Amino acid sequence: MFEKMIHHRPPWLVTPPSTKPIAISSRIRLARNMSDLPFPGRCTNEQRSEVILRVTKAVKKTALLKKAEVLKLDSLSPIDRQFLVERHLVSPEFVQQDAPAAVIISNDETCSLMINEEDHIRMQVLRSELNLEEAWEMLNKFDSELEKSLPYAFSSKYGYLTACPTNVGTGLRASAMLHLPALVHEHKIGSVMSAVGKIGIAVRGLYGESSDSKGNMFQISNQVTLGQNEENIVNQLHQIVLRIIEHENKLREALIANKPHQIKNDVGRAYGTLKYAEILTSEEATELLSSLLIGVDLQVFDEVDRTIVNELLIDIQPAHLQKMKGKNLTAEQRDLYRAKLIRTRL
Amino acid sequence: MICSFCNKNEATIHFTEIINSKMEETHMCEECALKKGIETSLPFSFGDILSAITKGIENINQFENEDFLENPECLSCGLTIKDFIKQGRLGCPECYEAFADALKDIIKNVQKSPNHTGKSPKIFPRPKDAKRRIAELEKKLNDAVIEERYEDCVAFRDEIKHLKQPAESDQNV
């Protein structure tokens, strides 16, 4: 499975060359639990194995994941685990545990389901660009199929019961990954964060729970899961993302009108470094590739194809590099190999 | 992650600042954030949950004895309030009943409203469970009426109404 994944791009990353999306991808995830067992944090290993058994059996009856591969966590090497995190298929918390857990991934990586993360089930659908409603439709259908054979923990008052009260109710987290270089460049990202924060929307860095914001990539997601229905949550986030995109676009236009030389200079320097550097850390490469994306999107730089930049953003991550190379690499070796990979592709 | 200011507490607030076009990350605990007068941009933090539950405990403590924190609260999984404060996670679905009082405050703080309005499983509630729950709620409602807890009355009445709905519509079919 990993062999195939290394050589194929997940569909959520592939966008038509004509579009220049600020929204890179959209994701919906649902949290569900069995009604008759403790939440994973309080399960015995036997109970956790029982959950894996029940869920995998139920999943085999669904249209979406019946042919999907089940990966038991204890069968995965540290690099495999990191690879799945880099691919946005599992959470960093999921792979850090020792107890029985598993992940089921659809062949095209659109849908994945973690068994025994913080909740018994964490399932997600990933789509490219801003397609939250489509992702919700797909996941909703899948969830309805699953519930036919799994007794979910549910209360008529609190809805779907979850280990953390911050997920209770719908158990739904909708998020969009946005590339917001102009908002960062113009020091406006902080005010966006605090404005949307007031209405229950969080802005974070690339990866779920951390505040990392590599390469001007941000994840925008709902915080409220109870008291609003799923469609409202998804729609509200969609509307907010549209506003942020509008804001980013206006700033981009202003940038190109007012500071064309500075933008061209930044993009050109980024290209120069990427093209000729011998050593590149993950952080530096991500930042420089983000600059290239701006150049391509603002049409001031046409030396590279956007798809190549998008692919590189995924491929230059540590576990991806080691999977491609087929062996473990030290940090120094990775920096060398990363620079070589970028030089070749550009 | 440990707070980068006191190097002692777990960092629960993470934010990014932009200084001279460079993004800088800060990780700090609730205590240091308060000292520095920083308002988090998130609508709530883990600290909110804890303060809400602590507030709940203070109120409850007026009536309970001191070993309240150590007593197993949830009869189903044995989780205590102390465990919950420490881990921030509930132990099992029954904990929602066992910690109902404390959770009321938490949920008020972190969620939009205390009532679920979204999807529900098609097979829920199984008729047997619903009947038992309705009987239980009717007793609670009675007590609440006698004790003049009107807010609780409304909540119990709404839940009974919700539980009775599918049964009634089934009869109509």
PDB file of N, CA and C in Angstrom, chain A residues 34-35 37-39 42 118 140 143-144 147 151 153-154 156-170 184 187 189 193-194 197 200 202 211-213 218 223-230, chain B residues 14-16 18 21 23 25 27 41-44 49 77-79 83-84 88-94 96 103-104 106-107 110-124 126 155 159 162-163:
ATOM      1  N   MET A  34     -18.708   3.561  20.656  1.00  0.00           N
ATOM      2  CA  MET A  34     -19.613   2.458  20.950  1.00  0.00           C
ATOM      3  C   MET A  34     -20.361   2.799  22.240  1.00  0.00           C
ATOM      4  N   SER A  35     -21.631   2.386  22.320  1.00  0.00           N
ATOM      5  CA  SER A  35     -22.415   2.740  23.504  1.00  0.00           C
ATOM      6  C   SER A  35     -22.084   1.881  24.720  1.00  0.00           C
ATOM      7  N   LEU A  37     -19.027   0.396  25.625  1.00  0.00           N
ATOM      8  CA  LEU A  37     -17.631   0.255  26.051  1.00  0.00           C
ATOM      9  C   LEU A  37     -17.092   1.604  26.520  1.00  0.00           C
ATOM     10  N   PRO A  38     -16.079   1.578  27.440  1.00  0.00           N
ATOM     11  CA  PRO A  38     -15.476   2.857  27.830  1.00  0.00           C
ATOM     12  C   PRO A  38     -14.808   3.515  26.618  1.00  0.00           C
ATOM     13  N   PHE A  39     -14.583   4.820  26.691  1.00  0.00           N
ATOM     14  CA  PHE A  39     -13.840   5.496  25.613  1.00  0.00           C
ATOM     15  C   PHE A  39     -12.419   4.912  25.597  1.00  0.00           C
ATOM     16  N   ARG A  42      -9.827   4.777  28.443  1.00  0.00           N
ATOM     17  CA  ARG A  42     -10.135   3.986  29.633  1.00  0.00           C
ATOM     18  C   ARG A  42     -10.432   2.523  29.309  1.00  0.00           C
ATOM     19  N   GLU A 118      -8.695   9.242  20.174  1.00  0.00           N
ATOM     20  CA  GLU A 118      -9.303   9.688  21.428  1.00  0.00           C
ATOM     21  C   GLU A 118     -10.712   9.091  21.578  1.00  0.00           C
ATOM     22  N   ASN A 140     -21.361  11.687   5.550  1.00  0.00           N
ATOM     23  CA  ASN A 140     -22.674  11.464   6.164  1.00  0.00           C
ATOM     24  C   ASN A 140     -23.251  10.125   5.691  1.00  0.00           C
ATOM     25  N   ASP A 143     -21.290   7.337   7.281  1.00  0.00           N
ATOM     26  CA  ASP A 143     -21.635   7.224   8.704  1.00  0.00           C
ATOM     27  C   ASP A 143     -22.993   6.529   8.877  1.00  0.00           C
ATOM     28  N   SER A 144     -23.948   6.880   8.005  1.00  0.00           N
ATOM     29  CA  SER A 144     -25.279   6.270   8.107  1.00  0.00           C
ATOM     30  C   SER A 144     -25.219   4.780   7.810  1.00  0.00           C
ATOM     31  N   GLU A 147     -23.652   3.080  11.015  1.00  0.00           N
ATOM     32  CA  GLU A 147     -24.505   3.041  12.213  1.00  0.00           C
ATOM     33  C   GLU A 147     -25.516   1.892  12.171  1.00  0.00           C
ATOM     34  N   PRO A 151     -23.693   0.034  17.403  1.00  0.00           N
ATOM     35  CA  PRO A 151     -24.520   0.802  18.336  1.00  0.00           C
ATOM     36  C   PRO A 151     -23.749   2.010  18.861  1.00  0.00           C
ATOM     37  N   ALA A 153     -22.785   5.473  20.795  1.00  0.00           N
ATOM     38  CA  ALA A 153     -23.145   6.147  22.041  1.00  0.00           C
ATOM     39  C   ALA A 153     -23.823   7.461  21.678  1.00  0.00           C
ATOM     40  N   PHE A 154     -25.080   7.588  22.050  1.00  0.00           N
ATOM     41  CA  PHE A 154     -25.848   8.766  21.649  1.00  0.00           C
ATOM     42  C   PHE A 154     -26.848   9.117  22.738  1.00  0.00           C
ATOM     43  N   SER A 156     -30.234  11.802  23.520  1.00  0.00           N
ATOM     44  CA  SER A 156     -31.094  12.729  22.783  1.00  0.00           C
ATOM     45  C   SER A 156     -30.783  14.173  23.172  1.00  0.00           C
ATOM     46  N   LYS A 157     -30.208  14.376  24.357  1.00  0.00           N
ATOM     47  CA  LYS A 157     -29.875  15.740  24.766  1.00  0.00           C
ATOM     48  C   LYS A 157     -28.541  16.201  24.176  1.00  0.00           C
ATOM     49  N   TYR A 158     -27.492  15.364  24.403  1.00  0.00           N
ATOM     50  CA  TYR A 158     -26.147  15.775  24.003  1.00  0.00           C
ATOM     51  C   TYR A 158     -25.705  15.257  22.637  1.00  0.00           C
ATOM     52  N   GLY A 159     -26.517  14.444  21.999  1.00  0.00           N
ATOM     53  CA  GLY A 159     -26.135  13.927  20.688  1.00  0.00           C
ATOM     54  C   GLY A 159     -25.097  12.822  20.787  1.00  0.00           C
ATOM     55  N   TYR A 160     -24.158  12.765  19.826  1.00  0.00           N
ATOM     56  CA  TYR A 160     -23.120  11.738  19.830  1.00  0.00           C
ATOM     57  C   TYR A 160     -22.151  12.030  20.973  1.00  0.00           C
ATOM     58  N   LEU A 161     -21.954  11.031  21.846  1.00  0.00           N
ATOM     59  CA  LEU A 161     -21.122  11.233  23.033  1.00  0.00           C
ATOM     60  C   LEU A 161     -19.659  10.957  22.702  1.00  0.00           C
ATOM     61  N   THR A 162     -18.799  11.883  23.143  1.00  0.00           N
ATOM     62  CA  THR A 162     -17.373  11.776  22.812  1.00  0.00           C
ATOM     63  C   THR A 162     -16.534  11.899  24.081  1.00  0.00           C
ATOM     64  N   ALA A 163     -15.288  11.446  24.017  1.00  0.00           N
ATOM     65  CA  ALA A 163     -14.420  11.473  25.194  1.00  0.00           C
ATOM     66  C   ALA A 163     -14.204  12.900  25.695  1.00  0.00           C
ATOM     67  N   CYS A 164     -14.115  13.861  24.792  1.00  0.00           N
ATOM     68  CA  CYS A 164     -13.940  15.249  25.211  1.00  0.00           C
ATOM     69  C   CYS A 164     -15.229  16.024  24.942  1.00  0.00           C
ATOM     70  N   PRO A 165     -15.713  16.775  25.940  1.00  0.00           N
ATOM     71  CA  PRO A 165     -16.960  17.517  25.740  1.00  0.00           C
ATOM     72  C   PRO A 165     -16.879  18.561  24.617  1.00  0.00           C
ATOM     73  N   THR A 166     -15.660  18.857  24.155  1.00  0.00           N
ATOM     74  CA  THR A 166     -15.539  19.831  23.074  1.00  0.00           C
ATOM     75  C   THR A 166     -15.910  19.223  21.710  1.00  0.00           C
ATOM     76  N   ASN A 167     -16.162  17.918  21.676  1.00  0.00           N
ATOM     77  CA  ASN A 167     -16.560  17.292  20.403  1.00  0.00           C
ATOM     78  C   ASN A 167     -17.987  16.769  20.430  1.00  0.00           C
ATOM     79  N   VAL A 168     -18.628  16.849  21.618  1.00  0.00           N
ATOM     80  CA  VAL A 168     -19.931  16.215  21.780  1.00  0.00           C
ATOM     81  C   VAL A 168     -20.999  16.869  20.876  1.00  0.00           C
ATOM     82  N   GLY A 169     -22.053  16.131  20.599  1.00  0.00           N
ATOM     83  CA  GLY A 169     -23.132  16.674  19.762  1.00  0.00           C
ATOM     84  C   GLY A 169     -23.056  16.058  18.384  1.00  0.00           C
ATOM     85  N   THR A 170     -22.614  16.872  17.441  1.00  0.00           N
ATOM     86  CA  THR A 170     -22.466  16.352  16.079  1.00  0.00           C
ATOM     87  C   THR A 170     -21.172  15.540  15.940  1.00  0.00           C
ATOM     88  N   VAL A 184      -0.422  37.103   5.602  1.00  0.00           N
ATOM     89  CA  VAL A 184       0.752  37.023   6.473  1.00  0.00           C
ATOM     90  C   VAL A 184       1.701  38.179   6.164  1.00  0.00           C
ATOM     91  N   HIS A 187       0.687  41.434   7.538  1.00  0.00           N
ATOM     92  CA  HIS A 187       0.465  41.386   8.990  1.00  0.00           C
ATOM     93  C   HIS A 187      -1.013  41.411   9.365  1.00  0.00           C
ATOM     94  N   ILE A 189      -2.950  38.500   9.418  1.00  0.00           N
ATOM     95  CA  ILE A 189      -3.448  37.171   9.810  1.00  0.00           C
ATOM     96  C   ILE A 189      -3.915  37.145  11.267  1.00  0.00           C
ATOM     97  N   MET A 193      -7.482  35.897  12.687  1.00  0.00           N
ATOM     98  CA  MET A 193      -7.583  34.880  13.743  1.00  0.00           C
ATOM     99  C   MET A 193      -8.507  35.347  14.854  1.00  0.00           C
ATOM    100  N   SER A 194      -8.308  36.586  15.318  1.00  0.00           N
ATOM    101  CA  SER A 194      -9.103  36.996  16.465  1.00  0.00           C
ATOM    102  C   SER A 194     -10.549  37.277  16.057  1.00  0.00           C
ATOM    103  N   GLY A 197     -12.207  33.934  15.650  1.00  0.00           N
ATOM    104  CA  GLY A 197     -12.202  33.278  16.959  1.00  0.00           C
ATOM    105  C   GLY A 197     -13.432  33.637  17.759  1.00  0.00           C
ATOM    106  N   GLY A 200     -16.417  31.407  17.101  1.00  0.00           N
ATOM    107  CA  GLY A 200     -16.283  29.955  17.267  1.00  0.00           C
ATOM    108  C   GLY A 200     -15.543  29.254  16.150  1.00  0.00           C
ATOM    109  N   ALA A 202     -11.633  28.456  14.636  1.00  0.00           N
ATOM    110  CA  ALA A 202     -10.216  28.527  14.991  1.00  0.00           C
ATOM    111  C   ALA A 202      -9.340  28.541  13.744  1.00  0.00           C
ATOM    112  N   SER A 211       0.214  24.866  16.530  1.00  0.00           N
ATOM    113  CA  SER A 211       0.019  26.222  16.017  1.00  0.00           C
ATOM    114  C   SER A 211       1.041  26.516  14.917  1.00  0.00           C
ATOM    115  N   ASP A 212       1.653  25.473  14.434  1.00  0.00           N
ATOM    116  CA  ASP A 212       2.656  25.597  13.386  1.00  0.00           C
ATOM    117  C   ASP A 212       2.011  26.204  12.132  1.00  0.00           C
ATOM    118  N   SER A 213       2.700  27.104  11.475  1.00  0.00           N
ATOM    119  CA  SER A 213       2.092  27.660  10.271  1.00  0.00           C
ATOM    120  C   SER A 213       3.111  27.660   9.142  1.00  0.00           C
ATOM    121  N   PHE A 218      -2.726  27.592   6.503  1.00  0.00           N
ATOM    122  CA  PHE A 218      -3.515  27.647   7.735  1.00  0.00           C
ATOM    123  C   PHE A 218      -4.728  26.736   7.636  1.00  0.00           C
ATOM    124  N   GLN A 223     -15.228  25.217  16.020  1.00  0.00           N
ATOM    125  CA  GLN A 223     -14.960  24.748  17.376  1.00  0.00           C
ATOM    126  C   GLN A 223     -16.234  24.229  18.032  1.00  0.00           C
ATOM    127  N   VAL A 224     -17.363  24.824  17.670  1.00  0.00           N
ATOM    128  CA  VAL A 224     -18.629  24.428  18.284  1.00  0.00           C
ATOM    129  C   VAL A 224     -19.163  23.175  17.579  1.00  0.00           C
ATOM    130  N   THR A 225     -19.547  22.173  18.388  1.00  0.00           N
ATOM    131  CA  THR A 225     -20.053  20.939  17.786  1.00  0.00           C
ATOM    132  C   THR A 225     -21.464  20.612  18.274  1.00  0.00           C
ATOM    133  N   LEU A 226     -21.938  21.384  19.266  1.00  0.00           N
ATOM    134  CA  LEU A 226     -23.254  21.099  19.856  1.00  0.00           C
ATOM    135  C   LEU A 226     -24.145  22.334  19.735  1.00  0.00           C
ATOM    136  N   GLY A 227     -25.412  22.105  19.409  1.00  0.00           N
ATOM    137  CA  GLY A 227     -26.358  23.218  19.361  1.00  0.00           C
ATOM    138  C   GLY A 227     -26.583  23.752  17.948  1.00  0.00           C
ATOM    139  N   GLN A 228     -25.824  23.235  16.995  1.00  0.00           N
ATOM    140  CA  GLN A 228     -25.995  23.602  15.587  1.00  0.00           C
ATOM    141  C   GLN A 228     -26.057  22.298  14.822  1.00  0.00           C
ATOM    142  N   ASN A 229     -26.860  22.210  13.763  1.00  0.00           N
ATOM    143  CA  ASN A 229     -26.836  20.946  13.031  1.00  0.00           C
ATOM    144  C   ASN A 229     -25.667  20.919  12.046  1.00  0.00           C
ATOM    145  N   GLU A 230     -25.415  19.754  11.484  1.00  0.00           N
ATOM    146  CA  GLU A 230     -24.227  19.549  10.655  1.00  0.00           C
ATOM    147  C   GLU A 230     -24.192  20.493   9.460  1.00  0.00           C
TER     148      GLU A 230
ATOM    149  N   HIS B  14      -1.406  28.343  22.385  1.00  0.00           N
ATOM    150  CA  HIS B  14      -0.375  28.387  21.341  1.00  0.00           C
ATOM    151  C   HIS B  14      -0.779  29.492  20.391  1.00  0.00           C
ATOM    152  N   PHE B  15       0.111  30.411  20.131  1.00  0.00           N
ATOM    153  CA  PHE B  15      -0.257  31.404  19.137  1.00  0.00           C
ATOM    154  C   PHE B  15       0.930  31.861  18.318  1.00  0.00           C
ATOM    155  N   THR B  16       0.615  32.492  17.235  1.00  0.00           N
ATOM    156  CA  THR B  16       1.651  32.915  16.307  1.00  0.00           C
ATOM    157  C   THR B  16       1.641  34.426  16.216  1.00  0.00           C
ATOM    158  N   ILE B  18       3.400  37.945  14.395  1.00  0.00           N
ATOM    159  CA  ILE B  18       4.184  38.322  13.219  1.00  0.00           C
ATOM    160  C   ILE B  18       5.000  39.552  13.572  1.00  0.00           C
ATOM    161  N   SER B  21       7.606  40.742   9.598  1.00  0.00           N
ATOM    162  CA  SER B  21       7.304  39.748   8.559  1.00  0.00           C
ATOM    163  C   SER B  21       7.703  38.331   8.933  1.00  0.00           C
ATOM    164  N   MET B  23       7.129  35.015  11.323  1.00  0.00           N
ATOM    165  CA  MET B  23       6.154  34.450  12.245  1.00  0.00           C
ATOM    166  C   MET B  23       6.888  33.821  13.416  1.00  0.00           C
ATOM    167  N   GLU B  25       6.336  31.649  17.034  1.00  0.00           N
ATOM    168  CA  GLU B  25       5.354  30.878  17.803  1.00  0.00           C
ATOM    169  C   GLU B  25       5.596  31.000  19.279  1.00  0.00           C
ATOM    170  N   HIS B  27       4.263  29.293  23.041  1.00  0.00           N
ATOM    171  CA  HIS B  27       3.482  28.265  23.723  1.00  0.00           C
ATOM    172  C   HIS B  27       3.493  28.602  25.200  1.00  0.00           C
ATOM    173  N   SER B  41      -7.159  34.091  21.073  1.00  0.00           N
ATOM    174  CA  SER B  41      -8.101  34.355  19.986  1.00  0.00           C
ATOM    175  C   SER B  41      -9.104  33.224  19.851  1.00  0.00           C
ATOM    176  N   LEU B  42      -8.808  32.073  20.475  1.00  0.00           N
ATOM    177  CA  LEU B  42      -9.748  30.967  20.390  1.00  0.00           C
ATOM    178  C   LEU B  42     -10.939  31.252  21.299  1.00  0.00           C
ATOM    179  N   PRO B  43     -12.095  30.714  20.944  1.00  0.00           N
ATOM    180  CA  PRO B  43     -13.273  31.006  21.742  1.00  0.00           C
ATOM    181  C   PRO B  43     -13.187  30.393  23.141  1.00  0.00           C
ATOM    182  N   PHE B  44     -12.384  29.385  23.301  1.00  0.00           N
ATOM    183  CA  PHE B  44     -12.202  28.790  24.621  1.00  0.00           C
ATOM    184  C   PHE B  44     -10.884  28.073  24.607  1.00  0.00           C
ATOM    185  N   ILE B  49     -12.209  24.974  30.282  1.00  0.00           N
ATOM    186  CA  ILE B  49     -12.913  23.765  30.681  1.00  0.00           C
ATOM    187  C   ILE B  49     -12.624  23.505  32.152  1.00  0.00           C
ATOM    188  N   CYS B  77     -17.559   3.419  34.860  1.00  0.00           N
ATOM    189  CA  CYS B  77     -16.130   3.252  34.549  1.00  0.00           C
ATOM    190  C   CYS B  77     -15.211   3.664  35.702  1.00  0.00           C
ATOM    191  N   GLY B  78     -15.782   4.225  36.773  1.00  0.00           N
ATOM    192  CA  GLY B  78     -14.971   4.564  37.941  1.00  0.00           C
ATOM    193  C   GLY B  78     -14.201   5.863  37.832  1.00  0.00           C
ATOM    194  N   LEU B  79     -14.416   6.631  36.801  1.00  0.00           N
ATOM    195  CA  LEU B  79     -13.700   7.909  36.645  1.00  0.00           C
ATOM    196  C   LEU B  79     -14.127   8.873  37.749  1.00  0.00           C
ATOM    197  N   ASP B  83      -9.808  12.760  38.090  1.00  0.00           N
ATOM    198  CA  ASP B  83      -9.260  12.195  36.844  1.00  0.00           C
ATOM    199  C   ASP B  83      -9.639  13.079  35.666  1.00  0.00           C
ATOM    200  N   PHE B  84     -10.888  13.481  35.688  1.00  0.00           N
ATOM    201  CA  PHE B  84     -11.396  14.271  34.562  1.00  0.00           C
ATOM    202  C   PHE B  84     -10.654  15.605  34.448  1.00  0.00           C
ATOM    203  N   GLY B  88      -8.839  15.774  31.245  1.00  0.00           N
ATOM    204  CA  GLY B  88      -9.726  16.529  30.358  1.00  0.00           C
ATOM    205  C   GLY B  88     -10.559  15.630  29.455  1.00  0.00           C
ATOM    206  N   ARG B  89     -10.588  14.345  29.759  1.00  0.00           N
ATOM    207  CA  ARG B  89     -11.368  13.416  28.935  1.00  0.00           C
ATOM    208  C   ARG B  89     -12.294  12.620  29.844  1.00  0.00           C
ATOM    209  N   LEU B  90     -13.473  12.332  29.348  1.00  0.00           N
ATOM    210  CA  LEU B  90     -14.410  11.500  30.096  1.00  0.00           C
ATOM    211  C   LEU B  90     -14.054  10.032  29.871  1.00  0.00           C
ATOM    212  N   GLY B  91     -14.575   9.166  30.756  1.00  0.00           N
ATOM    213  CA  GLY B  91     -14.186   7.762  30.678  1.00  0.00           C
ATOM    214  C   GLY B  91     -15.081   6.905  29.811  1.00  0.00           C
ATOM    215  N   CYS B  92     -16.378   7.209  29.819  1.00  0.00           N
ATOM    216  CA  CYS B  92     -17.312   6.363  29.076  1.00  0.00           C
ATOM    217  C   CYS B  92     -18.604   7.147  28.814  1.00  0.00           C
ATOM    218  N   PRO B  93     -19.485   6.633  27.979  1.00  0.00           N
ATOM    219  CA  PRO B  93     -20.718   7.372  27.686  1.00  0.00           C
ATOM    220  C   PRO B  93     -21.535   7.712  28.943  1.00  0.00           C
ATOM    221  N   GLU B  94     -21.496   6.816  29.945  1.00  0.00           N
ATOM    222  CA  GLU B  94     -22.284   7.065  31.167  1.00  0.00           C
ATOM    223  C   GLU B  94     -21.765   8.258  31.966  1.00  0.00           C
ATOM    224  N   TYR B  96     -21.429  11.121  31.098  1.00  0.00           N
ATOM    225  CA  TYR B  96     -22.247  12.316  30.813  1.00  0.00           C
ATOM    226  C   TYR B  96     -23.392  12.450  31.819  1.00  0.00           C
ATOM    227  N   LEU B 103     -20.718  19.037  33.972  1.00  0.00           N
ATOM    228  CA  LEU B 103     -20.711  19.168  32.513  1.00  0.00           C
ATOM    229  C   LEU B 103     -21.624  20.292  32.024  1.00  0.00           C
ATOM    230  N   LYS B 104     -22.662  20.540  32.781  1.00  0.00           N
ATOM    231  CA  LYS B 104     -23.600  21.603  32.388  1.00  0.00           C
ATOM    232  C   LYS B 104     -22.830  22.928  32.218  1.00  0.00           C
ATOM    233  N   ILE B 106     -19.483  23.290  31.851  1.00  0.00           N
ATOM    234  CA  ILE B 106     -18.463  23.183  30.805  1.00  0.00           C
ATOM    235  C   ILE B 106     -19.097  23.376  29.436  1.00  0.00           C
ATOM    236  N   ILE B 107     -20.175  22.656  29.234  1.00  0.00           N
ATOM    237  CA  ILE B 107     -20.806  22.698  27.917  1.00  0.00           C
ATOM    238  C   ILE B 107     -21.352  24.091  27.617  1.00  0.00           C
ATOM    239  N   VAL B 110     -18.254  26.028  26.383  1.00  0.00           N
ATOM    240  CA  VAL B 110     -17.561  25.704  25.135  1.00  0.00           C
ATOM    241  C   VAL B 110     -18.476  25.473  23.940  1.00  0.00           C
ATOM    242  N   GLN B 111     -19.757  25.306  24.169  1.00  0.00           N
ATOM    243  CA  GLN B 111     -20.643  25.007  23.047  1.00  0.00           C
ATOM    244  C   GLN B 111     -21.674  26.109  22.844  1.00  0.00           C
ATOM    245  N   LYS B 112     -22.382  26.018  21.738  1.00  0.00           N
ATOM    246  CA  LYS B 112     -23.327  27.054  21.384  1.00  0.00           C
ATOM    247  C   LYS B 112     -24.604  26.965  22.238  1.00  0.00           C
ATOM    248  N   SER B 113     -25.100  25.762  22.394  1.00  0.00           N
ATOM    249  CA  SER B 113     -26.275  25.562  23.239  1.00  0.00           C
ATOM    250  C   SER B 113     -26.178  24.154  23.803  1.00  0.00           C
ATOM    251  N   PRO B 114     -26.882  23.875  24.896  1.00  0.00           N
ATOM    252  CA  PRO B 114     -26.700  22.557  25.515  1.00  0.00           C
ATOM    253  C   PRO B 114     -27.498  21.440  24.856  1.00  0.00           C
ATOM    254  N   ASN B 115     -28.211  21.738  23.783  1.00  0.00           N
ATOM    255  CA  ASN B 115     -29.048  20.704  23.188  1.00  0.00           C
ATOM    256  C   ASN B 115     -28.640  20.345  21.762  1.00  0.00           C
ATOM    257  N   HIS B 116     -28.567  19.040  21.517  1.00  0.00           N
ATOM    258  CA  HIS B 116     -28.189  18.549  20.194  1.00  0.00           C
ATOM    259  C   HIS B 116     -29.334  18.777  19.207  1.00  0.00           C
ATOM    260  N   THR B 117     -28.992  19.357  18.059  1.00  0.00           N
ATOM    261  CA  THR B 117     -30.036  19.583  17.058  1.00  0.00           C
ATOM    262  C   THR B 117     -29.688  18.915  15.734  1.00  0.00           C
ATOM    263  N   GLY B 118     -28.604  18.152  15.746  1.00  0.00           N
ATOM    264  CA  GLY B 118     -28.146  17.564  14.479  1.00  0.00           C
ATOM    265  C   GLY B 118     -28.676  16.159  14.253  1.00  0.00           C
ATOM    266  N   LYS B 119     -27.906  15.448  13.454  1.00  0.00           N
ATOM    267  CA  LYS B 119     -28.251  14.085  13.056  1.00  0.00           C
ATOM    268  C   LYS B 119     -28.436  13.166  14.270  1.00  0.00           C
ATOM    269  N   SER B 120     -29.288  12.154  14.127  1.00  0.00           N
ATOM    270  CA  SER B 120     -29.333  11.123  15.167  1.00  0.00           C
ATOM    271  C   SER B 120     -29.393   9.758  14.484  1.00  0.00           C
ATOM    272  N   PRO B 121     -28.848   8.734  15.145  1.00  0.00           N
ATOM    273  CA  PRO B 121     -28.857   7.427  14.492  1.00  0.00           C
ATOM    274  C   PRO B 121     -30.295   6.980  14.215  1.00  0.00           C
ATOM    275  N   LYS B 122     -30.502   6.365  13.087  1.00  0.00           N
ATOM    276  CA  LYS B 122     -31.861   5.941  12.689  1.00  0.00           C
ATOM    277  C   LYS B 122     -32.448   4.960  13.697  1.00  0.00           C
ATOM    278  N   ILE B 123     -31.575   4.126  14.248  1.00  0.00           N
ATOM    279  CA  ILE B 123     -32.092   3.093  15.155  1.00  0.00           C
ATOM    280  C   ILE B 123     -32.154   3.590  16.597  1.00  0.00           C
ATOM    281  N   PHE B 124     -31.933   4.886  16.809  1.00  0.00           N
ATOM    282  CA  PHE B 124     -31.943   5.414  18.174  1.00  0.00           C
ATOM    283  C   PHE B 124     -33.224   6.170  18.432  1.00  0.00           C
ATOM    284  N   ARG B 126     -33.414   2.814  20.866  1.00  0.00           N
ATOM    285  CA  ARG B 126     -34.108   1.538  20.787  1.00  0.00           C
ATOM    286  C   ARG B 126     -35.312   1.616  21.725  1.00  0.00           C
ATOM    287  N   ALA B 155     -35.740  21.380  30.563  1.00  0.00           N
ATOM    288  CA  ALA B 155     -34.815  20.436  29.921  1.00  0.00           C
ATOM    289  C   ALA B 155     -35.392  19.021  29.933  1.00  0.00           C
ATOM    290  N   GLU B 159     -36.640  16.732  26.662  1.00  0.00           N
ATOM    291  CA  GLU B 159     -36.076  15.417  26.341  1.00  0.00           C
ATOM    292  C   GLU B 159     -37.172  14.356  26.252  1.00  0.00           C
ATOM    293  N   HIS B 162     -38.872  14.770  22.992  1.00  0.00           N
ATOM    294  CA  HIS B 162     -38.028  14.268  21.906  1.00  0.00           C
ATOM    295  C   HIS B 162     -38.068  12.735  21.841  1.00  0.00           C
ATOM    296  N   LEU B 163     -38.006  12.109  23.022  1.00  0.00           N
ATOM    297  CA  LEU B 163     -37.997  10.645  23.065  1.00  0.00           C
ATOM    298  C   LEU B 163     -39.329  10.053  22.621  1.00  0.00           C
TER     299      LEU B 163
END
